[in-house]
PDB file of C-alpha atoms in Angstrom:
ATOM      1  CA  MET A   1     -17.223  26.248 -30.791  1.00 45.00           C
ATOM      2  CA  ALA A   2     -18.262  23.319 -32.960  1.00 46.00           C
ATOM      3  CA  ASP A   3     -14.698  21.949 -32.767  1.00 46.00           C
ATOM      4  CA  GLU A   4     -14.771  22.128 -28.951  1.00 43.00           C
ATOM      5  CA  ALA A   5     -18.085  20.259 -28.824  1.00 43.00           C
ATOM      6  CA  THR A   6     -16.728  17.583 -31.172  1.00 43.00           C
ATOM      7  CA  GLN A   7     -13.574  17.208 -29.090  1.00 46.00           C
ATOM      8  CA  ALA A   8     -15.556  16.982 -25.852  1.00 42.00           C
ATOM      9  CA  THR A   9     -17.762  14.185 -27.198  1.00 41.00           C
ATOM     10  CA  ALA A  10     -14.856  12.347 -28.844  1.00 46.00           C
ATOM     11  CA  ARG A  11     -12.680  12.495 -25.720  1.00 47.00           C
ATOM     12  CA  PRO A  12     -13.008   9.372 -23.554  1.00 53.00           C
ATOM     13  CA  ASP A  13     -13.544   9.347 -19.805  1.00 60.00           C
ATOM     14  CA  LYS A  14     -10.424  10.611 -18.006  1.00 61.00           C
ATOM     15  CA  ASP A  15     -10.316   7.460 -15.866  1.00 61.00           C
ATOM     16  CA  SER A  16     -10.596   5.078 -18.825  1.00 81.00           C
ATOM     17  CA  THR A  17      -7.671   2.809 -19.566  1.00 81.00           C
ATOM     18  CA  THR A  18      -7.593   3.952 -23.184  1.00 87.00           C
ATOM     19  CA  TYR A  19      -7.357   7.620 -22.215  1.00 90.00           C
ATOM     20  CA  ILE A  20      -4.627   6.954 -19.623  1.00 89.00           C
ATOM     21  CA  ARG A  21      -2.734   4.796 -22.110  1.00 90.00           C
ATOM     22  CA  ARG A  22      -2.754   7.619 -24.671  1.00 92.00           C
ATOM     23  CA  LEU A  23      -1.606  10.119 -22.051  1.00 92.00           C
ATOM     24  CA  VAL A  24       1.253   7.823 -21.034  1.00 91.00           C
ATOM     25  CA  GLU A  25       2.309   7.357 -24.658  1.00 91.00           C
ATOM     26  CA  ARG A  26       2.269  11.117 -25.208  1.00 93.00           C
ATOM     27  CA  GLY A  27       4.077  11.660 -21.885  1.00 91.00           C
ATOM     28  CA  GLN A  28       6.763   9.183 -22.915  1.00 90.00           C
ATOM     29  CA  GLN A  29       7.332  11.340 -25.977  1.00 91.00           C
ATOM     30  CA  GLY A  30       7.873  14.303 -23.663  1.00 87.00           C
ATOM     31  CA  GLU A  31       4.560  16.059 -24.216  1.00 90.00           C
ATOM     32  CA  ARG A  32       4.184  18.379 -21.240  1.00 91.00           C
ATOM     33  CA  GLY A  33       0.384  18.629 -21.410  1.00 92.00           C
ATOM     34  CA  ALA A  34       0.014  14.848 -21.157  1.00 91.00           C
ATOM     35  CA  LEU A  35       2.357  14.713 -18.154  1.00 90.00           C
ATOM     36  CA  GLU A  36       0.406  17.487 -16.449  1.00 92.00           C
ATOM     37  CA  GLU A  37      -2.861  15.654 -17.097  1.00 92.00           C
ATOM     38  CA  LEU A  38      -1.441  12.416 -15.605  1.00 92.00           C
ATOM     39  CA  TYR A  39      -0.393  14.431 -12.562  1.00 92.00           C
ATOM     40  CA  LEU A  40      -3.834  16.012 -12.162  1.00 92.00           C
ATOM     41  CA  ILE A  41      -5.674  12.709 -12.589  1.00 92.00           C
ATOM     42  CA  HIS A  42      -3.568  10.862  -9.994  1.00 92.00           C
ATOM     43  CA  PHE A  43      -2.558  13.562  -7.510  1.00 92.00           C
ATOM     44  CA  ASP A  44      -5.458  13.263  -5.033  1.00 92.00           C
ATOM     45  CA  ARG A  45      -5.261   9.494  -4.644  1.00 92.00           C
ATOM     46  CA  ILE A  46      -1.454   9.423  -4.361  1.00 93.00           C
ATOM     47  CA  TYR A  47      -1.468  12.254  -1.814  1.00 93.00           C
ATOM     48  CA  SER A  48      -4.254  10.620   0.237  1.00 90.00           C
ATOM     49  CA  TYR A  49      -2.414   7.298   0.198  1.00 89.00           C
ATOM     50  CA  LEU A  50       0.839   8.890   1.330  1.00 90.00           C
ATOM     51  CA  HIS A  51      -0.910  10.980   3.972  1.00 88.00           C
ATOM     52  CA  MET A  52      -2.474   7.829   5.400  1.00 85.00           C
ATOM     53  CA  SER A  53       0.854   6.026   5.172  1.00 83.00           C
ATOM     54  CA  VAL A  54       3.121   8.599   6.831  1.00 82.00           C
ATOM     55  CA  GLY A  55       0.558  10.297   9.033  1.00 80.00           C
ATOM     56  CA  ASN A  56       1.317  13.961   8.494  1.00 84.00           C
ATOM     57  CA  ARG A  57       0.631  16.518   5.807  1.00 89.00           C
ATOM     58  CA  HIS A  58       4.177  17.893   5.456  1.00 89.00           C
ATOM     59  CA  ASP A  59       5.819  14.516   4.769  1.00 89.00           C
ATOM     60  CA  ALA A  60       2.909  13.466   2.531  1.00 89.00           C
ATOM     61  CA  GLU A  61       3.343  16.616   0.436  1.00 92.00           C
ATOM     62  CA  ASP A  62       7.091  16.013   0.121  1.00 91.00           C
ATOM     63  CA  LEU A  63       6.623  12.357  -0.796  1.00 92.00           C
ATOM     64  CA  THR A  64       3.878  13.203  -3.299  1.00 93.00           C
ATOM     65  CA  THR A  65       6.209  15.654  -4.997  1.00 92.00           C
ATOM     66  CA  GLN A  66       8.958  13.015  -5.043  1.00 92.00           C
ATOM     67  CA  THR A  67       6.526  10.447  -6.493  1.00 93.00           C
ATOM     68  CA  PHE A  68       5.664  12.665  -9.431  1.00 91.00           C
ATOM     69  CA  LEU A  69       9.295  13.668  -9.957  1.00 90.00           C
ATOM     70  CA  LYS A  70      10.146   9.968 -10.186  1.00 92.00           C
ATOM     71  CA  MET A  71       7.236   9.554 -12.604  1.00 91.00           C
ATOM     72  CA  LEU A  72       8.744  12.277 -14.807  1.00 90.00           C
ATOM     73  CA  GLU A  73      12.215  10.702 -14.601  1.00 90.00           C
ATOM     74  CA  SER A  74      11.044   7.141 -15.266  1.00 89.00           C
ATOM     75  CA  ILE A  75       7.978   7.390 -17.505  1.00 89.00           C
ATOM     76  CA  GLY A  76      10.113   6.502 -20.510  1.00 87.00           C
ATOM     77  CA  LYS A  77      10.898   3.140 -18.869  1.00 87.00           C
ATOM     78  CA  PHE A  78       7.269   2.377 -17.977  1.00 85.00           C
ATOM     79  CA  ARG A  79       5.858  -0.649 -19.800  1.00 84.00           C
ATOM     80  CA  TRP A  80       2.233  -1.778 -19.781  1.00 80.00           C
ATOM     81  CA  GLN A  81       1.911  -5.091 -17.982  1.00 77.00           C
ATOM     82  CA  SER A  82      -0.908  -6.698 -16.014  1.00 68.00           C
ATOM     83  CA  ALA A  83      -1.237  -3.769 -13.591  1.00 74.00           C
ATOM     84  CA  PRO A  84      -2.446  -0.312 -14.681  1.00 84.00           C
ATOM     85  CA  PHE A  85      -0.407   2.895 -14.710  1.00 89.00           C
ATOM     86  CA  SER A  86      -1.918   3.946 -11.368  1.00 89.00           C
ATOM     87  CA  ALA A  87      -0.477   0.804  -9.729  1.00 89.00           C
ATOM     88  CA  TRP A  88       2.960   1.819 -11.018  1.00 90.00           C
ATOM     89  CA  LEU A  89       2.525   5.259  -9.414  1.00 93.00           C
ATOM     90  CA  PHE A  90       1.286   3.707  -6.157  1.00 91.00           C
ATOM     91  CA  ARG A  91       4.345   1.436  -6.195  1.00 90.00           C
ATOM     92  CA  ILE A  92       6.639   4.475  -6.472  1.00 93.00           C
ATOM     93  CA  ALA A  93       4.729   6.157  -3.619  1.00 92.00           C
ATOM     94  CA  HIS A  94       4.879   2.985  -1.516  1.00 89.00           C
ATOM     95  CA  ASN A  95       8.639   2.649  -1.995  1.00 88.00           C
ATOM     96  CA  LEU A  96       9.153   6.285  -1.014  1.00 91.00           C
ATOM     97  CA  ALA A  97       6.972   5.808   2.087  1.00 87.00           C
ATOM     98  CA  MET A  98       8.989   2.734   3.089  1.00 83.00           C
ATOM     99  CA  ASP A  99      12.223   4.691   2.639  1.00 84.00           C
ATOM    100  CA  HIS A 100      10.700   7.426   4.797  1.00 82.00           C
ATOM    101  CA  PHE A 101       9.871   4.888   7.534  1.00 75.00           C
ATOM    102  CA  ARG A 102      13.364   3.453   7.452  1.00 74.00           C
ATOM    103  CA  ALA A 103      14.830   6.928   7.822  1.00 72.00           C
ATOM    104  CA  ALA A 104      12.419   8.135  10.509  1.00 62.00           C
ATOM    105  CA  LYS A 105      11.971   4.802  12.373  1.00 59.00           C
ATOM    106  CA  ARG A 106       8.625   6.038  13.674  1.00 50.00           C
ATOM    107  CA  TRP A 107       5.141   6.940  12.551  1.00 47.00           C
ATOM    108  CA  GLN A 108       3.360   9.932  14.044  1.00 49.00           C
ATOM    109  CA  PRO A 109      -0.252  10.408  12.993  1.00 48.00           C
ATOM    110  CA  GLU A 110      -1.463  13.956  12.574  1.00 47.00           C
ATOM    111  CA  GLU A 111      -4.841  15.438  11.842  1.00 46.00           C
ATOM    112  CA  GLU A 112      -7.711  13.829   9.966  1.00 48.00           C
ATOM    113  CA  VAL A 113      -6.738  12.001   6.808  1.00 48.00           C
ATOM    114  CA  PRO A 114      -8.386  13.349   3.652  1.00 51.00           C
ATOM    115  CA  GLU A 115     -10.961  11.145   1.968  1.00 50.00           C
ATOM    116  CA  PRO A 116     -10.001   9.918  -1.489  1.00 51.00           C
ATOM    117  CA  GLN A 117     -12.295  11.316  -4.147  1.00 52.00           C
ATOM    118  CA  GLY A 118     -14.332   9.291  -6.585  1.00 49.00           C
ATOM    119  CA  GLU A 119     -16.240   7.046  -4.178  1.00 46.00           C
ATOM    120  CA  GLU A 120     -19.816   6.876  -5.415  1.00 50.00           C
ATOM    121  CA  GLU A 121     -21.195   3.900  -3.518  1.00 51.00           C
ATOM    122  CA  PRO A 122     -19.329   2.689  -0.426  1.00 51.00           C
ATOM    123  CA  SER A 123     -18.319  -0.960  -0.292  1.00 51.00           C
ATOM    124  CA  ALA A 124     -19.383  -3.243   2.562  1.00 50.00           C
ATOM    125  CA  GLU A 125     -15.940  -2.807   4.114  1.00 53.00           C
ATOM    126  CA  LEU A 126     -16.194   0.988   4.035  1.00 52.00           C
ATOM    127  CA  THR A 127     -19.686   0.826   5.488  1.00 53.00           C
ATOM    128  CA  ALA A 128     -18.304  -1.275   8.351  1.00 53.00           C
ATOM    129  CA  MET A 129     -15.501   1.249   8.845  1.00 52.00           C
ATOM    130  CA  GLU A 130     -18.074   4.061   8.998  1.00 56.00           C
ATOM    131  CA  THR A 131     -20.117   2.127  11.556  1.00 54.00           C
ATOM    132  CA  ILE A 132     -17.145   1.774  13.862  1.00 54.00           C
ATOM    133  CA  GLY A 133     -16.122   5.302  13.085  1.00 59.00           C
ATOM    134  CA  ARG A 134     -13.371   6.340  10.730  1.00 56.00           C
ATOM    135  CA  GLU A 135     -11.234   7.908  13.445  1.00 57.00           C
ATOM    136  CA  SER A 136     -11.388   4.918  15.784  1.00 65.00           C
ATOM    137  CA  MET A 137     -10.790   2.564  12.854  1.00 64.00           C
ATOM    138  CA  LEU A 138      -7.660   4.496  11.902  1.00 66.00           C
ATOM    139  CA  LYS A 139      -6.465   4.249  15.511  1.00 72.00           C
ATOM    140  CA  LEU A 140      -7.066   0.491  15.476  1.00 72.00           C
ATOM    141  CA  ILE A 141      -5.261   0.145  12.148  1.00 75.00           C
ATOM    142  CA  GLU A 142      -2.255   2.026  13.594  1.00 76.00           C
ATOM    143  CA  ARG A 143      -1.712  -0.922  15.945  1.00 80.00           C
ATOM    144  CA  LEU A 144      -1.231  -3.332  13.041  1.00 82.00           C
ATOM    145  CA  SER A 145       2.070  -4.083  11.344  1.00 83.00           C
ATOM    146  CA  PRO A 146       3.101  -1.621   8.601  1.00 80.00           C
ATOM    147  CA  GLU A 147       2.415  -4.260   5.916  1.00 83.00           C
ATOM    148  CA  GLN A 148      -1.061  -4.951   7.284  1.00 83.00           C
ATOM    149  CA  GLN A 149      -1.744  -1.208   7.425  1.00 82.00           C
ATOM    150  CA  GLN A 150      -0.705  -0.836   3.783  1.00 83.00           C
ATOM    151  CA  VAL A 151      -2.882  -3.737   2.612  1.00 85.00           C
ATOM    152  CA  LEU A 152      -5.990  -2.482   4.422  1.00 82.00           C
ATOM    153  CA  THR A 153      -5.428   1.065   3.208  1.00 81.00           C
ATOM    154  CA  LEU A 154      -4.995   0.042  -0.428  1.00 83.00           C
ATOM    155  CA  LYS A 155      -7.827  -2.510  -0.347  1.00 82.00           C
ATOM    156  CA  PHE A 156     -10.525  -0.737   1.631  1.00 75.00           C
ATOM    157  CA  VAL A 157      -9.766   2.966   1.426  1.00 76.00           C
ATOM    158  CA  PHE A 158      -8.644   3.048  -2.212  1.00 79.00           C
ATOM    159  CA  ASN A 159     -10.683  -0.025  -3.281  1.00 80.00           C
ATOM    160  CA  LEU A 160      -7.837  -1.493  -5.313  1.00 82.00           C
ATOM    161  CA  PRO A 161      -8.099  -5.142  -6.421  1.00 85.00           C
ATOM    162  CA  ASN A 162      -5.686  -7.750  -5.029  1.00 86.00           C
ATOM    163  CA  ALA A 163      -3.653  -7.810  -8.253  1.00 85.00           C
ATOM    164  CA  GLU A 164      -2.919  -4.073  -8.033  1.00 86.00           C
ATOM    165  CA  VAL A 165      -2.166  -4.234  -4.295  1.00 87.00           C
ATOM    166  CA  ALA A 166       0.238  -7.108  -5.011  1.00 87.00           C
ATOM    167  CA  ALA A 167       1.956  -5.083  -7.750  1.00 85.00           C
ATOM    168  CA  ILE A 168       2.234  -2.023  -5.502  1.00 85.00           C
ATOM    169  CA  LEU A 169       3.635  -3.923  -2.514  1.00 85.00           C
ATOM    170  CA  GLY A 170       5.784  -6.291  -4.576  1.00 85.00           C
ATOM    171  CA  LYS A 171       4.048  -9.434  -3.286  1.00 86.00           C
ATOM    172  CA  THR A 172       1.940 -12.249  -4.681  1.00 88.00           C
ATOM    173  CA  GLU A 173      -1.856 -12.079  -4.631  1.00 87.00           C
ATOM    174  CA  GLY A 174      -1.837 -15.001  -2.176  1.00 87.00           C
ATOM    175  CA  ALA A 175       0.406 -13.055   0.195  1.00 87.00           C
ATOM    176  CA  ILE A 176      -1.951 -10.069  -0.056  1.00 87.00           C
ATOM    177  CA  LYS A 177      -4.972 -12.238   0.772  1.00 86.00           C
ATOM    178  CA  SER A 178      -3.111 -13.716   3.733  1.00 86.00           C
ATOM    179  CA  LEU A 179      -2.012 -10.284   5.017  1.00 85.00           C
ATOM    180  CA  GLN A 180      -5.539  -8.962   4.619  1.00 85.00           C
ATOM    181  CA  HIS A 181      -7.002 -11.930   6.501  1.00 83.00           C
ATOM    182  CA  ARG A 182      -4.514 -11.614   9.381  1.00 86.00           C
ATOM    183  CA  ALA A 183      -5.101  -7.863   9.563  1.00 83.00           C
ATOM    184  CA  LEU A 184      -8.888  -8.258   9.674  1.00 83.00           C
ATOM    185  CA  VAL A 185      -8.629 -10.953  12.366  1.00 82.00           C
ATOM    186  CA  ALA A 186      -6.364  -8.661  14.422  1.00 82.00           C
ATOM    187  CA  LEU A 187      -8.820  -5.778  13.961  1.00 79.00           C
ATOM    188  CA  GLN A 188     -11.735  -7.961  15.001  1.00 79.00           C
ATOM    189  CA  LYS A 189      -9.899  -8.955  18.197  1.00 81.00           C
ATOM    190  CA  GLN A 190      -9.144  -5.304  18.965  1.00 78.00           C
ATOM    191  CA  ILE A 191     -12.807  -4.354  18.454  1.00 75.00           C
ATOM    192  CA  GLN A 192     -13.968  -7.200  20.702  1.00 76.00           C
ATOM    193  CA  ARG A 193     -11.536  -6.052  23.421  1.00 78.00           C
ATOM    194  CA  GLN A 194     -12.882  -2.504  23.151  1.00 74.00           C
ATOM    195  CA  GLU A 195     -16.458  -3.697  23.442  1.00 74.00           C
ATOM    196  CA  ALA A 196     -15.691  -5.861  26.506  1.00 71.00           C
TER     197      ALA A 196
END
């Protein structure tokens, strides 16, 4: 029991960069427990992102499975750069979603999209989304271009910084800021039309 208490106090926060870095290192050495822990830590956010991206539970489940299979196949090639490990996983998920869109050539929203976990205090953007209503906001976002949808989802639903969104979407931070601005202007025009 004393050993368990010592381990619990010595173990860093599961979301800390140091803890994730150690898990990745152990996962790269083939340690199954570390790979399982990486899966458990990131599953909810990756699934929520894919569900919002593709619009239905079945495809989101398939793409989430594919994302983590690709993680298992490629973790040995992963190298720490400016973006965190989660951005690398989101990039894999994003690429799979884009492949899905190319194959399906359409997007069909389904039921309510699950809320990502871990939000303690909503940002100003999320508060605005709640004011308008999450469901109507999602309907408005559906009318935007796929790139604008992705940027708004990653920025305001998952609260990722511009650098991570840029890494996930394979764009510069300036391009992300521009896409975000154009998307918000388009949303504002849609809201004004609804109110009129």
